[in-house]
mmCIF file of C-alpha atoms in Angstrom:
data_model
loop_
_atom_site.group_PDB
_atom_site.id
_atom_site.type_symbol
_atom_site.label_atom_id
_atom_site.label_comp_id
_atom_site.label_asym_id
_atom_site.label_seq_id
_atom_site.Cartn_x
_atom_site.Cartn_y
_atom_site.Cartn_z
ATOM 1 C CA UNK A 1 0.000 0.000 0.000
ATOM 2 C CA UNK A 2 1.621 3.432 -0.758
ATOM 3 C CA UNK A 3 2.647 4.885 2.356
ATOM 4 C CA UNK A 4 0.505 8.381 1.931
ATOM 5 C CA UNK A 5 -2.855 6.204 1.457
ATOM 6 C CA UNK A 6 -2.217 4.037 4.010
ATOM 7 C CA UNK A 7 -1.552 7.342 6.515
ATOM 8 C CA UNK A 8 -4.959 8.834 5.037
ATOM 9 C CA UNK A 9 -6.959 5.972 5.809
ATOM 10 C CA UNK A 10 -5.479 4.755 9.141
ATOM 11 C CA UNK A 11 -4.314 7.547 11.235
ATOM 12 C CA UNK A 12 -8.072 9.795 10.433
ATOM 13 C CA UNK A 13 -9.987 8.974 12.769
ATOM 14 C CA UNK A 14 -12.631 10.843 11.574
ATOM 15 C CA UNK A 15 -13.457 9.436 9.059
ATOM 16 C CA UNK A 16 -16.553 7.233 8.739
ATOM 17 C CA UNK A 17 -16.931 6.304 5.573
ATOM 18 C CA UNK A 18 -14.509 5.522 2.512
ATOM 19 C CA UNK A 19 -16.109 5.460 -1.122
ATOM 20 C CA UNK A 20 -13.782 3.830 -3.513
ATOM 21 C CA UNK A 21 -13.851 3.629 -7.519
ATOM 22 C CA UNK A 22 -14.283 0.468 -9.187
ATOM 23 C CA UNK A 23 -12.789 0.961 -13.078
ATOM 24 C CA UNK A 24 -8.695 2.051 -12.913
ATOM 25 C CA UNK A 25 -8.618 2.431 -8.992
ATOM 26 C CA UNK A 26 -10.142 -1.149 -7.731
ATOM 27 C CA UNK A 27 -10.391 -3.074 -10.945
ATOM 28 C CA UNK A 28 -8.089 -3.165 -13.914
ATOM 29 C CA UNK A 29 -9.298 -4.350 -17.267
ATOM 30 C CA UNK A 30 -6.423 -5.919 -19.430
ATOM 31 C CA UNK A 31 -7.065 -3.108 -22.349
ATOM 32 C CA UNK A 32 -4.968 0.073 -22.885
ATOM 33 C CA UNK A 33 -8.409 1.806 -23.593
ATOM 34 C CA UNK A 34 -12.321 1.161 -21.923
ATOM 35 C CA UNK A 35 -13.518 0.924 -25.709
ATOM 36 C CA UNK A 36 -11.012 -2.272 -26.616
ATOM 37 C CA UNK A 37 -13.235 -4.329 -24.660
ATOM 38 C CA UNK A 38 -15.254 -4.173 -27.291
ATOM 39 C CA UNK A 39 -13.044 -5.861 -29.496
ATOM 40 C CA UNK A 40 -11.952 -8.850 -27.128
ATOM 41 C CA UNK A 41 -15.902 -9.185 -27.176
ATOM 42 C CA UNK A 42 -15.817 -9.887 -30.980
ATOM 43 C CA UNK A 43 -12.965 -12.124 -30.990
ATOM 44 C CA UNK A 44 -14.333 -14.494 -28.370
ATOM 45 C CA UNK A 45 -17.350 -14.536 -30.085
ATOM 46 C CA UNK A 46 -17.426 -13.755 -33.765
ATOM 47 C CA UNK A 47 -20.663 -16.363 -34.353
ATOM 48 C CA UNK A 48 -22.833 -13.669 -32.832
ATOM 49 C CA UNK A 49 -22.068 -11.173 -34.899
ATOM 50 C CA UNK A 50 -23.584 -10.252 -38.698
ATOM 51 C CA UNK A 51 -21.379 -11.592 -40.710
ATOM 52 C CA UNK A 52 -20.211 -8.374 -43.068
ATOM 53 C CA UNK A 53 -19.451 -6.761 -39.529
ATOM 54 C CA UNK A 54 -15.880 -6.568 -38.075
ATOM 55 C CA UNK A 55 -14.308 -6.059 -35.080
ATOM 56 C CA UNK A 56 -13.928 -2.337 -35.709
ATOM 57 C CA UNK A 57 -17.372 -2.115 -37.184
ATOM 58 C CA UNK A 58 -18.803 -3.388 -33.573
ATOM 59 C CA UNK A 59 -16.395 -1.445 -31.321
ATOM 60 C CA UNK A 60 -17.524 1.856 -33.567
ATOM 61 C CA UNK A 61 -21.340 0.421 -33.516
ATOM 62 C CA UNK A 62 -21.407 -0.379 -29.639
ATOM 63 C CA UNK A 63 -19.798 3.164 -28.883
ATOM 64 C CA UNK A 64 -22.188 5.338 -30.881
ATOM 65 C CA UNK A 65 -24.945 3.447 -29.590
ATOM 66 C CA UNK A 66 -24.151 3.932 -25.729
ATOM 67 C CA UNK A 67 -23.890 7.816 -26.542
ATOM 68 C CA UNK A 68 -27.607 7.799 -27.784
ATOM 69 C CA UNK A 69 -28.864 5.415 -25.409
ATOM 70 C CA UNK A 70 -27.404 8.147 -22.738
ATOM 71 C CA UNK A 71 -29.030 10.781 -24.966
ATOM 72 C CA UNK A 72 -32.524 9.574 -24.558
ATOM 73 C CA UNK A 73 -32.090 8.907 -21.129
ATOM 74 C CA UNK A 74 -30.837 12.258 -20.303
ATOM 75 C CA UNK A 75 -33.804 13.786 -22.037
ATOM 76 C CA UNK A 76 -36.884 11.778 -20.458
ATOM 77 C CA UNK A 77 -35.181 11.805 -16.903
ATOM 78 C CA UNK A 78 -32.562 14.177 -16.802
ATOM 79 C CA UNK A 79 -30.027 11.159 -15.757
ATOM 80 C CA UNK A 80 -26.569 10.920 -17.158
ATOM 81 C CA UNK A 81 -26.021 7.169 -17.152
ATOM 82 C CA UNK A 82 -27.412 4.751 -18.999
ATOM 83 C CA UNK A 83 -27.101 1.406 -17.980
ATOM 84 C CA UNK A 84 -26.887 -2.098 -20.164
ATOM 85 C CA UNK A 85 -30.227 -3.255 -20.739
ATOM 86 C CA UNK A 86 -30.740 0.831 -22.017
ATOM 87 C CA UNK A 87 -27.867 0.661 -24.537
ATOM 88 C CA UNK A 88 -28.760 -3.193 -25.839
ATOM 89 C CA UNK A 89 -32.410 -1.315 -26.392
ATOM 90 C CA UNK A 90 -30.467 0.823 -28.707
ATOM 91 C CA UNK A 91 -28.931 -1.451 -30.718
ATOM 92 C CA UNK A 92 -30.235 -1.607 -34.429
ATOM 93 C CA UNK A 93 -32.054 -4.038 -36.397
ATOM 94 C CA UNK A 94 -29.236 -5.782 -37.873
ATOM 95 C CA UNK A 95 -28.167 -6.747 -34.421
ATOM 96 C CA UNK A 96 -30.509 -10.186 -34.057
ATOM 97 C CA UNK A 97 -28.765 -11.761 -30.976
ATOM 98 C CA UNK A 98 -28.777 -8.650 -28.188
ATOM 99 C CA UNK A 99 -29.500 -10.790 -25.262
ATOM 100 C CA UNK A 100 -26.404 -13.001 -26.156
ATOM 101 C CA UNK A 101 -24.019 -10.459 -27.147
ATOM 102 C CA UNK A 102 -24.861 -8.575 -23.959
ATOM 103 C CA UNK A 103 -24.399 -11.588 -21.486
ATOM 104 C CA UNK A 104 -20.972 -12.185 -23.700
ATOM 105 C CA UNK A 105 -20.067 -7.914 -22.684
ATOM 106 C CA UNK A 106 -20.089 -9.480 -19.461
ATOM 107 C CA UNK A 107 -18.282 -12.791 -19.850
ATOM 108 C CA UNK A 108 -15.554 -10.575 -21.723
ATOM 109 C CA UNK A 109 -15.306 -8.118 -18.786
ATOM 110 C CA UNK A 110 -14.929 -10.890 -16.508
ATOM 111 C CA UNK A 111 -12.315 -12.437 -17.923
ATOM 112 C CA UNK A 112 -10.499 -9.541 -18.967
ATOM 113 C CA UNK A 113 -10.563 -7.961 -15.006
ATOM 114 C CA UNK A 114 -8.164 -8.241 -12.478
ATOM 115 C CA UNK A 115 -8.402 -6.723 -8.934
ATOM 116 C CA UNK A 116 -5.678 -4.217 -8.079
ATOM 117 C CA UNK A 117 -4.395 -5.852 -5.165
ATOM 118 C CA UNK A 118 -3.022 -2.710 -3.527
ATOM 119 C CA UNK A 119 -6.484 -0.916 -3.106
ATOM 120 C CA UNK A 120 -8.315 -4.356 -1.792
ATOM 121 C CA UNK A 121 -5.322 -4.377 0.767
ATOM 122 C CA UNK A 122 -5.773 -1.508 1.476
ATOM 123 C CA UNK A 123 -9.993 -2.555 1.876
ATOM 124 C CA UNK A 124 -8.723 -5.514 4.362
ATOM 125 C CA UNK A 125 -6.491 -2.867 6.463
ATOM 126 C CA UNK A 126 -9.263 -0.977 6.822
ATOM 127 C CA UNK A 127 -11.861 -3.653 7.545
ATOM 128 C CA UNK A 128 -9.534 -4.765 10.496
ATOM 129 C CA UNK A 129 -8.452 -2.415 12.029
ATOM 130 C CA UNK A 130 -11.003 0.558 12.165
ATOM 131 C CA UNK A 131 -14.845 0.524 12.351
ATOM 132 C CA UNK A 132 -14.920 2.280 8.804
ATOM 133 C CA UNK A 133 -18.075 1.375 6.281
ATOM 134 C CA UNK A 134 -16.514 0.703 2.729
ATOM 135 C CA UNK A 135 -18.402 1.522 -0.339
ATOM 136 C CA UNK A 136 -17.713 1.170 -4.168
ATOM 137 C CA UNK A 137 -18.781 4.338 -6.398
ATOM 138 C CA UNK A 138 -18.753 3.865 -9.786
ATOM 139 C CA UNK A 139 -20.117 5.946 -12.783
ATOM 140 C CA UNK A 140 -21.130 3.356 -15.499
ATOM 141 C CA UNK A 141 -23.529 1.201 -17.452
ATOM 142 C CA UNK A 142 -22.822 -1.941 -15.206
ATOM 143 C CA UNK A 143 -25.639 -2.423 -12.685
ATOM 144 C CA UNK A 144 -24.532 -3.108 -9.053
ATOM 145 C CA UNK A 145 -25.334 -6.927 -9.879
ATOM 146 C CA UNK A 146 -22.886 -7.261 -12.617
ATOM 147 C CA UNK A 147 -20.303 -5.512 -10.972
ATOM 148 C CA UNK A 148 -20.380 -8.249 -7.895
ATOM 149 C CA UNK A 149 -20.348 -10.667 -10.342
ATOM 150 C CA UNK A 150 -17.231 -9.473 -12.140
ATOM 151 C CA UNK A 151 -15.596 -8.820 -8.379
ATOM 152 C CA UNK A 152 -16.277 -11.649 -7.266
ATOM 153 C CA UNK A 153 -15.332 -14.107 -10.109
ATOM 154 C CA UNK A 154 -11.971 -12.154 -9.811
ATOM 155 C CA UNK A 155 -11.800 -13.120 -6.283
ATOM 156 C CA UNK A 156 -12.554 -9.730 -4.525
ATOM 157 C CA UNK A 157 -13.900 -10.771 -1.261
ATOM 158 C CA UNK A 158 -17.487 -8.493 -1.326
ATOM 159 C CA UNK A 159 -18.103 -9.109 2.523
ATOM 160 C CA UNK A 160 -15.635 -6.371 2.817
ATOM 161 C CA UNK A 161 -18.364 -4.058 1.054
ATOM 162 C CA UNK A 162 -21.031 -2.717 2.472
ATOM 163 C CA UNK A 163 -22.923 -0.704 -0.753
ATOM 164 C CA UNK A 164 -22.071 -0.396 -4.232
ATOM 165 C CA UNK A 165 -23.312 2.931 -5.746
ATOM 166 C CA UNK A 166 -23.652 2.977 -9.262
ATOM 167 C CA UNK A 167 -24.631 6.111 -11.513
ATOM 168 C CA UNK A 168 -26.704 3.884 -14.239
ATOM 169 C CA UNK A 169 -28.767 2.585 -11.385
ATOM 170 C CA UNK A 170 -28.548 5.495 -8.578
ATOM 171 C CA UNK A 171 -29.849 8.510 -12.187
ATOM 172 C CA UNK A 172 -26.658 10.437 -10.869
ATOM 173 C CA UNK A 173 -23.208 10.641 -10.724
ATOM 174 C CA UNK A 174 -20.087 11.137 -9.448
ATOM 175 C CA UNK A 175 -19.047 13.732 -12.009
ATOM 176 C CA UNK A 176 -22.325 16.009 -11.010
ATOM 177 C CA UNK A 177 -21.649 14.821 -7.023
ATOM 178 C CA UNK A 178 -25.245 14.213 -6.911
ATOM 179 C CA UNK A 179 -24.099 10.673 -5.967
ATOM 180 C CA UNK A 180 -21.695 11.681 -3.357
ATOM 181 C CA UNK A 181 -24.426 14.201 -1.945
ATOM 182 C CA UNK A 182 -26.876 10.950 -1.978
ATOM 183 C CA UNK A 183 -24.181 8.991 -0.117
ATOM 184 C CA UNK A 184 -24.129 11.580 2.477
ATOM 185 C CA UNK A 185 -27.471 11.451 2.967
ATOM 186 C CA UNK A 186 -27.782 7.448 3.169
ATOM 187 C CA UNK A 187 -25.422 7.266 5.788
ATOM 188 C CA UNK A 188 -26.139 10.240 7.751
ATOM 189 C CA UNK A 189 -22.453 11.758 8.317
ATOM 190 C CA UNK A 190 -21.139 15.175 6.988
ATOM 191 C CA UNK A 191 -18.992 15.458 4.485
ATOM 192 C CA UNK A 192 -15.481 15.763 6.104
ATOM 193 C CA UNK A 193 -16.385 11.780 7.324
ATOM 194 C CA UNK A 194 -16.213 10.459 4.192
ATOM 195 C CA UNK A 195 -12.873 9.888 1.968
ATOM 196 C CA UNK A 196 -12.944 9.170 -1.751
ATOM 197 C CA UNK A 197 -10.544 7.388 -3.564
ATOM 198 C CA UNK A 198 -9.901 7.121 -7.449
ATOM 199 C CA UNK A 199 -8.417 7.795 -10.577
ATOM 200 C CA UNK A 200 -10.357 10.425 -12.368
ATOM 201 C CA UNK A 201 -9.134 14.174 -11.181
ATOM 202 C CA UNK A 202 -12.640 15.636 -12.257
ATOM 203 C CA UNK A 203 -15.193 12.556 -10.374
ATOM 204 C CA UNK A 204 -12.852 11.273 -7.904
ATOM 205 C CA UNK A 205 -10.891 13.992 -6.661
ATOM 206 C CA UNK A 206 -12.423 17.651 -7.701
ATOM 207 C CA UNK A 207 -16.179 16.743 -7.381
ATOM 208 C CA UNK A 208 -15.929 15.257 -3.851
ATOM 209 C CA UNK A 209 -13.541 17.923 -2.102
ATOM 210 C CA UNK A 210 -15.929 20.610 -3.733
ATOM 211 C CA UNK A 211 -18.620 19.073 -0.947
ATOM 212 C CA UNK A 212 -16.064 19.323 1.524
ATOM 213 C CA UNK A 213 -15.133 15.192 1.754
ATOM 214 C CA UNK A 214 -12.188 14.371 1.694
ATOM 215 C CA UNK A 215 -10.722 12.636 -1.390
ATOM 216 C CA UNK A 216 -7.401 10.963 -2.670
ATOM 217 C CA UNK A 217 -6.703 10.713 -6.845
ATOM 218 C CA UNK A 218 -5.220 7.245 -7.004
ATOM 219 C CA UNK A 219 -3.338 7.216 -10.411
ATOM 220 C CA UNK A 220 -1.668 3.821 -10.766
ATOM 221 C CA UNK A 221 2.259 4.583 -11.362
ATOM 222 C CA UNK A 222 2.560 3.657 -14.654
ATOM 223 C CA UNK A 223 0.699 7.245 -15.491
ATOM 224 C CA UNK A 224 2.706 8.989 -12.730
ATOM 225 C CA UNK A 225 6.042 8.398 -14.775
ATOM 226 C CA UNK A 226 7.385 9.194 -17.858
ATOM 227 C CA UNK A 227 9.345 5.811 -19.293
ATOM 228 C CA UNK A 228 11.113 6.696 -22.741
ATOM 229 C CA UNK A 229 11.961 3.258 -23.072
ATOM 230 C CA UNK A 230 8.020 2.786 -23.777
ATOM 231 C CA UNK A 231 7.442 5.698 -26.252
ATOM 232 C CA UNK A 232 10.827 4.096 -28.322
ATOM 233 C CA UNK A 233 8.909 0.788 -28.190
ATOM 234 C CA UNK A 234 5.612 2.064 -29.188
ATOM 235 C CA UNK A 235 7.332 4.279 -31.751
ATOM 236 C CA UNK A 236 8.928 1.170 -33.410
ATOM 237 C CA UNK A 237 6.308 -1.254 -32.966
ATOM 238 C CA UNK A 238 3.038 0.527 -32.293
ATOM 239 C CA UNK A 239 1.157 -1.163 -29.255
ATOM 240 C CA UNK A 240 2.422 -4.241 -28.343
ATOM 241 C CA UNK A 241 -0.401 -6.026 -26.280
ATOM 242 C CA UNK A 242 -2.967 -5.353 -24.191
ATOM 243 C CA UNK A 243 -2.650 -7.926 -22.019
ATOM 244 C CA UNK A 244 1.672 -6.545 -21.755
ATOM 245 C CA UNK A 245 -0.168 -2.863 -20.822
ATOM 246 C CA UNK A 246 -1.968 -4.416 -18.207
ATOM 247 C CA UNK A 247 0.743 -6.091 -16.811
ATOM 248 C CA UNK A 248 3.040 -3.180 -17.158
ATOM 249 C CA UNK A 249 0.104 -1.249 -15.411
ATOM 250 C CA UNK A 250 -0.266 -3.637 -12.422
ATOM 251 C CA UNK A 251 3.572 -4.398 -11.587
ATOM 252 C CA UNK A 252 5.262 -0.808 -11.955
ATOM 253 C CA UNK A 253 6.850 0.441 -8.665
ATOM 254 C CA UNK A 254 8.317 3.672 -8.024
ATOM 255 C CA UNK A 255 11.383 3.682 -5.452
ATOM 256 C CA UNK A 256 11.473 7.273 -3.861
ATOM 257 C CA UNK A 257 15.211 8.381 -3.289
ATOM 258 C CA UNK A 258 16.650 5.262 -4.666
ATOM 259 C CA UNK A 259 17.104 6.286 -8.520
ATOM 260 C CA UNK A 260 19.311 2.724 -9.430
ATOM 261 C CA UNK A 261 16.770 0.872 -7.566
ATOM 262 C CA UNK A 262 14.340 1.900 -9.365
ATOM 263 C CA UNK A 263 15.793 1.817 -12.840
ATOM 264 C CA UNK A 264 16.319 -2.010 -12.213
ATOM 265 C CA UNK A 265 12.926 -2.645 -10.590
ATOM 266 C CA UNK A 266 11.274 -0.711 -13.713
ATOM 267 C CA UNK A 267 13.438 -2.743 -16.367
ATOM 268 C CA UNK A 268 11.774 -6.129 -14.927
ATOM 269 C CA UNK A 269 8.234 -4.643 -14.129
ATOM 270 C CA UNK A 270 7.943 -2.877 -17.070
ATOM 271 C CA UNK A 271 9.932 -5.056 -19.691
ATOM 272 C CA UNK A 272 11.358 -8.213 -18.761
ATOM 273 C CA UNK A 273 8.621 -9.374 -16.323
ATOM 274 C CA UNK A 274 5.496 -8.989 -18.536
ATOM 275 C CA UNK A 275 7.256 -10.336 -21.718
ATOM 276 C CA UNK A 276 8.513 -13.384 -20.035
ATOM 277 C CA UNK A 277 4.702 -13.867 -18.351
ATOM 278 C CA UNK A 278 3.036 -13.476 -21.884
ATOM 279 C CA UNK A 279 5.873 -15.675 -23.171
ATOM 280 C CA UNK A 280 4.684 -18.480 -20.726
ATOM 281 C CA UNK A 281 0.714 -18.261 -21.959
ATOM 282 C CA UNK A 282 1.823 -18.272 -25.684
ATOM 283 C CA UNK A 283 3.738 -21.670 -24.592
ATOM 284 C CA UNK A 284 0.621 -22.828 -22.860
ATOM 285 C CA UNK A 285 -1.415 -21.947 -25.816
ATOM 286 C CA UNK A 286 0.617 -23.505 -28.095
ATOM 287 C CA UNK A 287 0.738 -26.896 -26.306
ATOM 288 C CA UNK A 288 -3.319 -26.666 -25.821
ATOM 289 C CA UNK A 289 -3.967 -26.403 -29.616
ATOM 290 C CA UNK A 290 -1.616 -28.830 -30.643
ATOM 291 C CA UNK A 291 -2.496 -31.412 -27.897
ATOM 292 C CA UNK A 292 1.089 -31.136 -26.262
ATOM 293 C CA UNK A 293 0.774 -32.958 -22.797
ATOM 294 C CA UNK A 294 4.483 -32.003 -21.762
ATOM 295 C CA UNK A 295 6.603 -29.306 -21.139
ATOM 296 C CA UNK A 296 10.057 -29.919 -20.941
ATOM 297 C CA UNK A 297 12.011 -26.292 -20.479
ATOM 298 C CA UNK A 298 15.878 -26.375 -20.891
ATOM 299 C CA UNK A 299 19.403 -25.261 -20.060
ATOM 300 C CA UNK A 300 19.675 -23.036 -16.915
ATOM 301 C CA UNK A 301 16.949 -20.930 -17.190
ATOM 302 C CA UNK A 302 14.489 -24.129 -17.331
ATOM 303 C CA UNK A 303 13.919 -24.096 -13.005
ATOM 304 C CA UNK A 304 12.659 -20.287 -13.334
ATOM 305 C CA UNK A 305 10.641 -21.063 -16.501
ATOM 306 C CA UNK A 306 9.234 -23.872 -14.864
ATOM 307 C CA UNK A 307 7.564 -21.944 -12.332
ATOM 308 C CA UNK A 308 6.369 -19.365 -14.606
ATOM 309 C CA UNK A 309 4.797 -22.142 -16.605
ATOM 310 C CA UNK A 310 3.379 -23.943 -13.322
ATOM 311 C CA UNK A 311 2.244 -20.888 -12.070
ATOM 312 C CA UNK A 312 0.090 -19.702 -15.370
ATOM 313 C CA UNK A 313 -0.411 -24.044 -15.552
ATOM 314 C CA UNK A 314 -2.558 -23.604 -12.270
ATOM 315 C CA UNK A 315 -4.123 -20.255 -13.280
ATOM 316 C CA UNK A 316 -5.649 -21.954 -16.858
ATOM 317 C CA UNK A 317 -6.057 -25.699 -14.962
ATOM 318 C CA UNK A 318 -4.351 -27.173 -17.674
ATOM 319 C CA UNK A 319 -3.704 -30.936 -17.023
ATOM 320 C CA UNK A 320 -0.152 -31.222 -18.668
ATOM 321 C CA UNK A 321 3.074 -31.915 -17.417
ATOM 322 C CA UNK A 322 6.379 -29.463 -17.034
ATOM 323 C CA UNK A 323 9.676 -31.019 -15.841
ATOM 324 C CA UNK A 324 12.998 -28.766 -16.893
ATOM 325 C CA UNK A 325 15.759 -30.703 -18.578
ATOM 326 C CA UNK A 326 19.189 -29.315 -17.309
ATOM 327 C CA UNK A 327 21.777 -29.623 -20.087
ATOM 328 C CA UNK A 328 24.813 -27.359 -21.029
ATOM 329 C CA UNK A 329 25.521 -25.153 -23.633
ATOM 330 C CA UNK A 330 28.124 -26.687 -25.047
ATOM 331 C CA UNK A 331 26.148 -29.980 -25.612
ATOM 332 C CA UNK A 332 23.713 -27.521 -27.975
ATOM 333 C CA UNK A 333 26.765 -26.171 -29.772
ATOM 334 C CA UNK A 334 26.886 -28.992 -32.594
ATOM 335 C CA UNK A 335 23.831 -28.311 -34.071
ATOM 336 C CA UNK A 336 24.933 -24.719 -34.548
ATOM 337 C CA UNK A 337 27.767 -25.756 -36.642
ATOM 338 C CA UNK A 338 26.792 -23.484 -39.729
ATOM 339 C CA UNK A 339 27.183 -20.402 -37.607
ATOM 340 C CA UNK A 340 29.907 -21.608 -35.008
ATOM 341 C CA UNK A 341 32.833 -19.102 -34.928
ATOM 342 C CA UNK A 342 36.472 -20.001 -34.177
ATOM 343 C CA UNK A 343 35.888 -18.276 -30.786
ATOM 344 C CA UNK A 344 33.381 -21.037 -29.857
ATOM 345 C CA UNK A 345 35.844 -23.997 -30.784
ATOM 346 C CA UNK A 346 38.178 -22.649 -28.695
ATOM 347 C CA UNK A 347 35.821 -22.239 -25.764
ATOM 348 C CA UNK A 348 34.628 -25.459 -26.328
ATOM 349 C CA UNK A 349 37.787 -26.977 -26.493
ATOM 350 C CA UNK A 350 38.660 -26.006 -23.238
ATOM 351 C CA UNK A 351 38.477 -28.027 -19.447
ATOM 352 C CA UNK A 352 36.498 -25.671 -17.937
ATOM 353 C CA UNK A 353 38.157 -27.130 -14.660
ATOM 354 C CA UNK A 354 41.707 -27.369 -15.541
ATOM 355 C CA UNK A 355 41.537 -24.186 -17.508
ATOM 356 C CA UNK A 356 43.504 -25.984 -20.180
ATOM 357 C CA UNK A 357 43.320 -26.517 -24.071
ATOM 358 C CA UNK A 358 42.825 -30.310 -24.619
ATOM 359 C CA UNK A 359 45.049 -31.435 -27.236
#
């Protein structure tokens, strides 16, 4: 937990109750963008869809129809958020399976969520050691249902929670801080006894402290710093993966005061680390669509492979089997013959306990 959030929530005791965002504070989704999910949803499921339509052509349909369906709900109730059932009501003709597509929006978020384990720490900290009620607060078209379910199938613990607010449910939001002013007003406490906690500057951190609560703008550290290692890469290669972002996103630390620290912590969390993860689910996917039942990773490197694979093997449940193989490098050298060097007969050539040539 970062050491100023932890002092915010712990050492007030005034404060009674702590709202906390869902999307980018509590939640991640594995997409650089909100609107991407919308492609994932078209991969998984490309049966559903009208056969002339891409994934673009969804994404681009599925956007413009959420702005009208908040449109026409603004204009009969004055509300800003629209929730699912509203949007799928949108949808045009040439969309025939709504109810399907709609239950796969929320398969798709599900499995492309994880929980930011620093804020539900934070949640447990809190639960334990203070009398504090914890809320979620979220402006979106989720209903409060969905949003358990897609908690919970990530393995948020939702005892800890005692409301979730939502704007598409609640007809106002965060942004307006109708919702906080409703909050208040639930749970009976003035505003300087409630904390809010998230990533947006305008609904999580201006809106609530012009009420008088207290607030916190959690922006995950991979925003807070500029790496021009990244821009090169995206420069050269455009985006490289959603899935890498997300990573990137969830693993980046920032060592105050220790600047080499840091530069080697950020070269593993931001490069290495997520590279060598993905690298592990390709291998996974790879053995699952060719039937492989055995994973055999070599040379030195195989023990630390191995647990990357076991670890992602456990994650997926796939049955298979991964045992390294330990071998050397020189055993590997003969079948590199056409692009051996005269440096690499010499080394080879050479007791590597005597230190001597062997005639």
């Amino acid at each position: 937990m970062k050491k100023e959030l932890e002092d915010l929530i712990l050492e007030d005791n005034n404060i009674k109750v702590i709202s906390i965002d869902i999307y980018d504070t509590l939640i991640f989704r594995m997409v650089r963008k909100p609107y991407r999910i919308f492609d994932k949803m078209f991969e998984m499921e490309k049966g559903l869809f009208p056969d002339y339509m891409d994934g673009e052509d969804w994404r681009e349909l599925r956007v413009r129809t959420e702005i009208v369906a908040k449109e026409n709900k603004f204009s009969v109730s004055g509300a800003y958020e629209a929730n699912l059932d509203e949007i799928y009501n949108e949808m045009p003709a040439i969309i025939k399976n709504k109810k399907e597509i709609m239950a796969l929006e929320i398969a798709c978020e599900t499995k492309y969520s994880y929980i930011n384990e620093e804020i539900a720490d934070a949640i447990k900290e809190v639960r334990k050691s203070k009398d504090t009620k914890v809320i979620l607060t979220s402006d979106m078209y989720l209903t409060e249902a969905q949003l358990r379910h897609i908690l919970a199938s990530n393995g948020f613990d939702l005892s800890l929670v005692d409301k979730i607010y939502v704007s598409s449910e609640q007809g106002v939001s965060k942004k307006q801080g109708k919702l906080f002013e409703k909050i208040l007003k639930d749970y009976a406490v003035q505003a300087n006894e409630v904390l809010h906690m998230g990533d947006n500057r305008i609904s999580d951190f201006i809106s609530p402290m012009k009420l008088g609560m207290k607030a916190y703008q959690y922006t995950p550290i991979y925003n807070e710093n500029f790496y021009p290692y990244l821009d090169m890469e995206e420069e050269a290669y455009g985006f490289i993966c959603d899935e890498i972002h997300a990573l990137r996103l969830y693993t980046a630390y920032k060592f105050k005061g220790d600047e080499k620290k840091k530069f080697w912590y950020d070269l593993g969390a931001m490069i290495i680390a997520p590279v060598l993860v993905y690298a592990t689910e390709w291998v996974l996917d790879v053995a699952e669509q060719n039937d492989i039942k055995q994973i055999f990773p070599m040379m030195r490197e195989g023990k630390f492979l191995t647990e990357l694979l076991k670890t992602a093997q456990e994650a997926r449940e796939w049955k298979g089997k991964i045992n390294p193989i330990y071998i050397s490098r020189k055993a590997l050298y003969p079948a590199l013959l056409s692009a051996i060097k005269q440096k690499d007969v010499e080394y080879m050539c050479i007791d590597d306990t005597l230190k001597i040539k062997i005639p």
